[in-house]
Amino acid sequence: VITAFNRQSSSTLDKTSTRTRLPDGTWLSPVDVGLTSETTGANRNRCALAWDDSRQEARLYVLWRDVTVAGQERGRLSLYTSADGGVTWALTQEDCLTTPMDWSAATTGYTVTGISLALAGGALGSLLISVTSNDTAGLSLVSTVLQYASGDGGFTFDLVEAYAPTVTNDTLGG
C-alpha cells in the first residue's frame, strides 16, 4: 500500500510525500518526492497516485504552482515513478500538461481544489483537475472541471474541455 499526501514544510512552502506499508503491516517513514514549491493560501500542491500494470510501477502525479515568472503562475504536472513499491521515486516527466493551466490570481486563473486520474483499458487515459474560477464578474467563482486526455499512457495530457456547470447543464438543474 502506498499513500501520497501534500504537507506544508513552512508557512509558504509545500512538499509532496509518500508512505509505504509493507506486507507485514509496518509503515515506512515518509519519503519526500520531487520539488518543494511556493504556496499561498489555497494554492497548495495536489497529487494523485496510480498503478501502471503494464510497466509494474507506481506513478505519482504532482500538480504544482510554478511561480518563476512574477504574475504568471502556472499549474504544471510532473510524473514520478517507483519500481520498488514507493521506497524511491524518480522524475520521469517534468511537464505532463501540453499547455500549463493558469494558476494565477488573475480573473483568467483558477484555484485548484483537487486532481484525479481515470484508467482506460488498463492505461491512464484521463486527468480531471477540479478548480474554482477566479473570474468574480463573469463566472462568480464557479467550480469548474478541467478534463485532460492522454494518448500515450499518461506521459502527456491535452486539455479536452473546461466544464463549468450552469443552471441548464448541471446534474441538479437537468
PDB file of C-alpha atoms in Angstrom:
ATOM      1  CA  VAL A   1       0.000   0.000   0.000  1.00  0.00           C
ATOM      2  CA  ILE A   2       1.313   3.446  -0.924  1.00  0.00           C
ATOM      3  CA  THR A   3      -0.242   6.715   0.189  1.00  0.00           C
ATOM      4  CA  ALA A   4       0.599  10.184  -1.106  1.00  0.00           C
ATOM      5  CA  PHE A   5      -0.048  13.490   0.574  1.00  0.00           C
ATOM      6  CA  ASN A   6       0.930  17.136   0.496  1.00  0.00           C
ATOM      7  CA  ARG A   7       2.191  18.896   3.564  1.00  0.00           C
ATOM      8  CA  GLN A   8       3.384  22.360   4.323  1.00  0.00           C
ATOM      9  CA  SER A   9       7.041  22.351   5.286  1.00  0.00           C
ATOM     10  CA  SER A  10       6.875  26.048   6.222  1.00  0.00           C
ATOM     11  CA  SER A  11       4.331  28.846   6.022  1.00  0.00           C
ATOM     12  CA  THR A  12       4.971  29.311   2.290  1.00  0.00           C
ATOM     13  CA  LEU A  13       6.471  26.010   1.076  1.00  0.00           C
ATOM     14  CA  ASP A  14       4.700  22.791   0.148  1.00  0.00           C
ATOM     15  CA  LYS A  15       6.108  19.247  -0.167  1.00  0.00           C
ATOM     16  CA  THR A  16       4.658  16.073  -1.601  1.00  0.00           C
ATOM     17  CA  SER A  17       5.435  12.911   0.355  1.00  0.00           C
ATOM     18  CA  THR A  18       4.576   9.215   0.205  1.00  0.00           C
ATOM     19  CA  ARG A  19       4.423   6.439   2.782  1.00  0.00           C
ATOM     20  CA  THR A  20       4.559   2.743   2.026  1.00  0.00           C
ATOM     21  CA  ARG A  21       3.096  -0.067   4.119  1.00  0.00           C
ATOM     22  CA  LEU A  22       4.974  -3.329   3.903  1.00  0.00           C
ATOM     23  CA  PRO A  23       3.173  -6.708   3.711  1.00  0.00           C
ATOM     24  CA  ASP A  24       3.819  -7.263   7.454  1.00  0.00           C
ATOM     25  CA  GLY A  25       1.852  -4.079   8.248  1.00  0.00           C
ATOM     26  CA  THR A  26       4.870  -1.897   9.063  1.00  0.00           C
ATOM     27  CA  TRP A  27       4.730   1.664   7.726  1.00  0.00           C
ATOM     28  CA  LEU A  28       7.970   3.094   6.347  1.00  0.00           C
ATOM     29  CA  SER A  29       8.978   6.674   7.135  1.00  0.00           C
ATOM     30  CA  PRO A  30       7.627   9.356   4.781  1.00  0.00           C
ATOM     31  CA  VAL A  31       9.624   9.914   1.586  1.00  0.00           C
ATOM     32  CA  ASP A  32       9.704  13.440   0.177  1.00  0.00           C
ATOM     33  CA  VAL A  33       9.170  13.323  -3.573  1.00  0.00           C
ATOM     34  CA  GLY A  34      10.391  15.925  -6.000  1.00  0.00           C
ATOM     35  CA  LEU A  35      10.469  19.606  -5.548  1.00  0.00           C
ATOM     36  CA  THR A  36       9.317  21.948  -2.843  1.00  0.00           C
ATOM     37  CA  SER A  37       7.153  24.673  -4.343  1.00  0.00           C
ATOM     38  CA  GLU A  38       5.962  28.029  -3.124  1.00  0.00           C
ATOM     39  CA  THR A  39       2.358  28.096  -1.989  1.00  0.00           C
ATOM     40  CA  THR A  40      -0.062  30.655  -0.669  1.00  0.00           C
ATOM     41  CA  GLY A  41      -3.440  30.026   0.931  1.00  0.00           C
ATOM     42  CA  ALA A  42      -5.496  27.574  -1.103  1.00  0.00           C
ATOM     43  CA  ASN A  43      -2.829  27.265  -3.801  1.00  0.00           C
ATOM     44  CA  ARG A  44      -1.247  24.112  -2.373  1.00  0.00           C
ATOM     45  CA  ASN A  45       0.236  21.285  -4.419  1.00  0.00           C
ATOM     46  CA  ARG A  46      -2.112  18.459  -5.329  1.00  0.00           C
ATOM     47  CA  CYS A  47      -1.169  14.848  -6.031  1.00  0.00           C
ATOM     48  CA  ALA A  48      -2.666  11.590  -7.257  1.00  0.00           C
ATOM     49  CA  LEU A  49      -1.335   8.008  -7.299  1.00  0.00           C
ATOM     50  CA  ALA A  50      -1.894   5.340  -9.924  1.00  0.00           C
ATOM     51  CA  TRP A  51      -0.582   1.834 -10.584  1.00  0.00           C
ATOM     52  CA  ASP A  52       0.584   1.008 -14.109  1.00  0.00           C
ATOM     53  CA  ASP A  53       0.053  -2.753 -14.650  1.00  0.00           C
ATOM     54  CA  SER A  54       1.851  -2.834 -17.977  1.00  0.00           C
ATOM     55  CA  ARG A  55       5.036  -1.324 -16.523  1.00  0.00           C
ATOM     56  CA  GLN A  56       4.648  -2.744 -12.990  1.00  0.00           C
ATOM     57  CA  GLU A  57       5.304   0.627 -11.391  1.00  0.00           C
ATOM     58  CA  ALA A  58       3.627   3.163  -9.164  1.00  0.00           C
ATOM     59  CA  ARG A  59       3.021   6.585 -10.664  1.00  0.00           C
ATOM     60  CA  LEU A  60       2.753   9.779  -8.673  1.00  0.00           C
ATOM     61  CA  TYR A  61       1.431  12.882 -10.405  1.00  0.00           C
ATOM     62  CA  VAL A  62       2.130  16.176  -8.658  1.00  0.00           C
ATOM     63  CA  LEU A  63       0.327  19.334  -9.763  1.00  0.00           C
ATOM     64  CA  TRP A  64       2.428  22.252  -8.607  1.00  0.00           C
ATOM     65  CA  ARG A  65       2.411  26.010  -8.933  1.00  0.00           C
ATOM     66  CA  ASP A  66       5.289  27.410 -10.981  1.00  0.00           C
ATOM     67  CA  VAL A  67       5.980  30.986  -9.881  1.00  0.00           C
ATOM     68  CA  THR A  68       9.234  31.525 -11.784  1.00  0.00           C
ATOM     69  CA  VAL A  69       7.701  34.421 -13.748  1.00  0.00           C
ATOM     70  CA  ALA A  70       6.055  37.014 -11.479  1.00  0.00           C
ATOM     71  CA  GLY A  71       2.341  37.422 -12.169  1.00  0.00           C
ATOM     72  CA  GLN A  72       2.256  34.411 -14.493  1.00  0.00           C
ATOM     73  CA  GLU A  73       1.802  31.499 -12.116  1.00  0.00           C
ATOM     74  CA  ARG A  74       1.181  28.273 -13.999  1.00  0.00           C
ATOM     75  CA  GLY A  75      -0.016  24.882 -12.872  1.00  0.00           C
ATOM     76  CA  ARG A  76       2.392  22.208 -14.042  1.00  0.00           C
ATOM     77  CA  LEU A  77       2.026  18.450 -13.712  1.00  0.00           C
ATOM     78  CA  SER A  78       5.098  16.297 -13.053  1.00  0.00           C
ATOM     79  CA  LEU A  79       5.225  12.498 -13.159  1.00  0.00           C
ATOM     80  CA  TYR A  80       7.346  10.465 -10.732  1.00  0.00           C
ATOM     81  CA  THR A  81       7.622   6.673 -10.939  1.00  0.00           C
ATOM     82  CA  SER A  82       8.631   3.991  -8.468  1.00  0.00           C
ATOM     83  CA  ALA A  83       9.524   0.405  -9.336  1.00  0.00           C
ATOM     84  CA  ASP A  84      10.176  -0.596  -5.690  1.00  0.00           C
ATOM     85  CA  GLY A  85       6.787  -0.020  -4.102  1.00  0.00           C
ATOM     86  CA  GLY A  86       7.275   3.641  -3.251  1.00  0.00           C
ATOM     87  CA  VAL A  87      10.580   3.373  -1.396  1.00  0.00           C
ATOM     88  CA  THR A  88      12.310   5.548  -4.028  1.00  0.00           C
ATOM     89  CA  TRP A  89      10.927   7.824  -6.734  1.00  0.00           C
ATOM     90  CA  ALA A  90      12.390   9.154  -9.987  1.00  0.00           C
ATOM     91  CA  LEU A  91      11.260  12.156 -12.019  1.00  0.00           C
ATOM     92  CA  THR A  92      10.032  10.626 -15.285  1.00  0.00           C
ATOM     93  CA  GLN A  93       8.317  13.557 -16.992  1.00  0.00           C
ATOM     94  CA  GLU A  94       8.611  17.159 -15.803  1.00  0.00           C
ATOM     95  CA  ASP A  95       5.774  18.640 -17.862  1.00  0.00           C
ATOM     96  CA  CYS A  96       2.834  16.320 -18.497  1.00  0.00           C
ATOM     97  CA  LEU A  97       0.375  19.102 -19.414  1.00  0.00           C
ATOM     98  CA  THR A  98       0.880  20.150 -23.024  1.00  0.00           C
ATOM     99  CA  THR A  99      -0.497  23.577 -22.051  1.00  0.00           C
ATOM    100  CA  PRO A 100       0.105  24.688 -18.439  1.00  0.00           C
ATOM    101  CA  MET A 101      -3.037  25.874 -16.651  1.00  0.00           C
ATOM    102  CA  ASP A 102      -3.378  29.437 -15.337  1.00  0.00           C
ATOM    103  CA  TRP A 103      -2.951  29.216 -11.555  1.00  0.00           C
ATOM    104  CA  SER A 104      -2.679  32.957 -11.006  1.00  0.00           C
ATOM    105  CA  ALA A 105      -4.904  35.309  -9.027  1.00  0.00           C
ATOM    106  CA  ALA A 106      -5.980  36.998 -12.283  1.00  0.00           C
ATOM    107  CA  THR A 107      -9.581  36.658 -13.476  1.00  0.00           C
ATOM    108  CA  THR A 108      -8.341  34.210 -16.129  1.00  0.00           C
ATOM    109  CA  GLY A 109      -6.847  31.983 -13.419  1.00  0.00           C
ATOM    110  CA  TYR A 110      -8.058  29.196 -11.187  1.00  0.00           C
ATOM    111  CA  THR A 111      -7.675  27.995  -7.630  1.00  0.00           C
ATOM    112  CA  VAL A 112      -7.061  24.231  -7.661  1.00  0.00           C
ATOM    113  CA  THR A 113      -9.187  22.093  -5.331  1.00  0.00           C
ATOM    114  CA  GLY A 114      -8.167  18.571  -6.407  1.00  0.00           C
ATOM    115  CA  ILE A 115      -7.000  16.177  -9.102  1.00  0.00           C
ATOM    116  CA  SER A 116      -7.987  12.641 -10.039  1.00  0.00           C
ATOM    117  CA  LEU A 117      -6.985  10.107 -12.670  1.00  0.00           C
ATOM    118  CA  ALA A 118      -9.019   7.664 -14.719  1.00  0.00           C
ATOM    119  CA  LEU A 119      -7.913   4.473 -16.440  1.00  0.00           C
ATOM    120  CA  ALA A 120      -8.951   3.474 -19.952  1.00  0.00           C
ATOM    121  CA  GLY A 121      -8.252  -0.113 -20.926  1.00  0.00           C
ATOM    122  CA  GLY A 122      -5.732  -0.523 -18.115  1.00  0.00           C
ATOM    123  CA  ALA A 123      -3.758   2.595 -19.067  1.00  0.00           C
ATOM    124  CA  LEU A 124      -4.020   6.126 -17.801  1.00  0.00           C
ATOM    125  CA  GLY A 125      -6.457   7.839 -20.112  1.00  0.00           C
ATOM    126  CA  SER A 126      -7.724  10.992 -18.472  1.00  0.00           C
ATOM    127  CA  LEU A 127      -6.964  13.519 -15.787  1.00  0.00           C
ATOM    128  CA  LEU A 128      -9.534  15.691 -14.059  1.00  0.00           C
ATOM    129  CA  ILE A 129      -8.489  18.872 -12.264  1.00  0.00           C
ATOM    130  CA  SER A 130     -11.140  20.445 -10.031  1.00  0.00           C
ATOM    131  CA  VAL A 131     -10.784  24.210  -9.842  1.00  0.00           C
ATOM    132  CA  THR A 132     -12.646  27.353  -8.868  1.00  0.00           C
ATOM    133  CA  SER A 133     -12.562  30.162 -11.420  1.00  0.00           C
ATOM    134  CA  ASN A 134     -11.170  33.478 -10.203  1.00  0.00           C
ATOM    135  CA  ASP A 135     -13.494  35.369 -12.569  1.00  0.00           C
ATOM    136  CA  THR A 136     -15.746  37.012  -9.980  1.00  0.00           C
ATOM    137  CA  ALA A 137     -17.623  39.106 -12.545  1.00  0.00           C
ATOM    138  CA  GLY A 138     -18.235  36.619 -15.340  1.00  0.00           C
ATOM    139  CA  LEU A 139     -18.362  33.254 -13.595  1.00  0.00           C
ATOM    140  CA  SER A 140     -18.970  34.198  -9.960  1.00  0.00           C
ATOM    141  CA  LEU A 141     -16.327  31.801  -8.585  1.00  0.00           C
ATOM    142  CA  VAL A 142     -17.874  28.814 -10.358  1.00  0.00           C
ATOM    143  CA  SER A 143     -16.455  25.377  -9.649  1.00  0.00           C
ATOM    144  CA  THR A 144     -15.064  24.023 -12.895  1.00  0.00           C
ATOM    145  CA  VAL A 145     -13.603  20.705 -14.013  1.00  0.00           C
ATOM    146  CA  LEU A 146     -10.705  20.760 -16.449  1.00  0.00           C
ATOM    147  CA  GLN A 147     -10.653  17.479 -18.376  1.00  0.00           C
ATOM    148  CA  TYR A 148      -7.407  16.303 -19.954  1.00  0.00           C
ATOM    149  CA  ALA A 149      -6.849  13.221 -22.113  1.00  0.00           C
ATOM    150  CA  SER A 150      -3.683  11.215 -22.726  1.00  0.00           C
ATOM    151  CA  GLY A 151      -2.896   9.274 -25.870  1.00  0.00           C
ATOM    152  CA  ASP A 152       0.461   7.995 -24.620  1.00  0.00           C
ATOM    153  CA  GLY A 153      -0.431   6.152 -21.428  1.00  0.00           C
ATOM    154  CA  GLY A 154      -0.202   9.109 -19.056  1.00  0.00           C
ATOM    155  CA  PHE A 155       3.072  10.766 -20.041  1.00  0.00           C
ATOM    156  CA  THR A 156       1.352  13.843 -21.519  1.00  0.00           C
ATOM    157  CA  PHE A 157      -2.168  15.238 -21.230  1.00  0.00           C
ATOM    158  CA  ASP A 158      -4.045  17.565 -23.612  1.00  0.00           C
ATOM    159  CA  LEU A 159      -6.865  19.822 -22.422  1.00  0.00           C
ATOM    160  CA  VAL A 160     -10.134  18.488 -23.826  1.00  0.00           C
ATOM    161  CA  GLU A 161     -12.754  20.557 -22.014  1.00  0.00           C
ATOM    162  CA  ALA A 162     -13.310  23.065 -19.242  1.00  0.00           C
ATOM    163  CA  TYR A 163     -16.720  22.178 -17.798  1.00  0.00           C
ATOM    164  CA  ALA A 164     -18.468  24.800 -15.680  1.00  0.00           C
ATOM    165  CA  PRO A 165     -21.968  23.753 -14.577  1.00  0.00           C
ATOM    166  CA  THR A 166     -24.830  26.165 -15.171  1.00  0.00           C
ATOM    167  CA  VAL A 167     -28.488  26.075 -14.267  1.00  0.00           C
ATOM    168  CA  THR A 168     -29.248  24.244 -17.504  1.00  0.00           C
ATOM    169  CA  ASN A 169     -26.415  21.721 -17.686  1.00  0.00           C
ATOM    170  CA  ASP A 170     -25.556  20.727 -14.124  1.00  0.00           C
ATOM    171  CA  THR A 171     -26.688  17.436 -12.626  1.00  0.00           C
ATOM    172  CA  LEU A 172     -29.227  19.081 -10.323  1.00  0.00           C
ATOM    173  CA  GLY A 173     -30.694  21.513 -12.828  1.00  0.00           C
ATOM    174  CA  GLY A 174     -31.126  18.947 -15.608  1.00  0.00           C
TER     175      GLY A 174
END
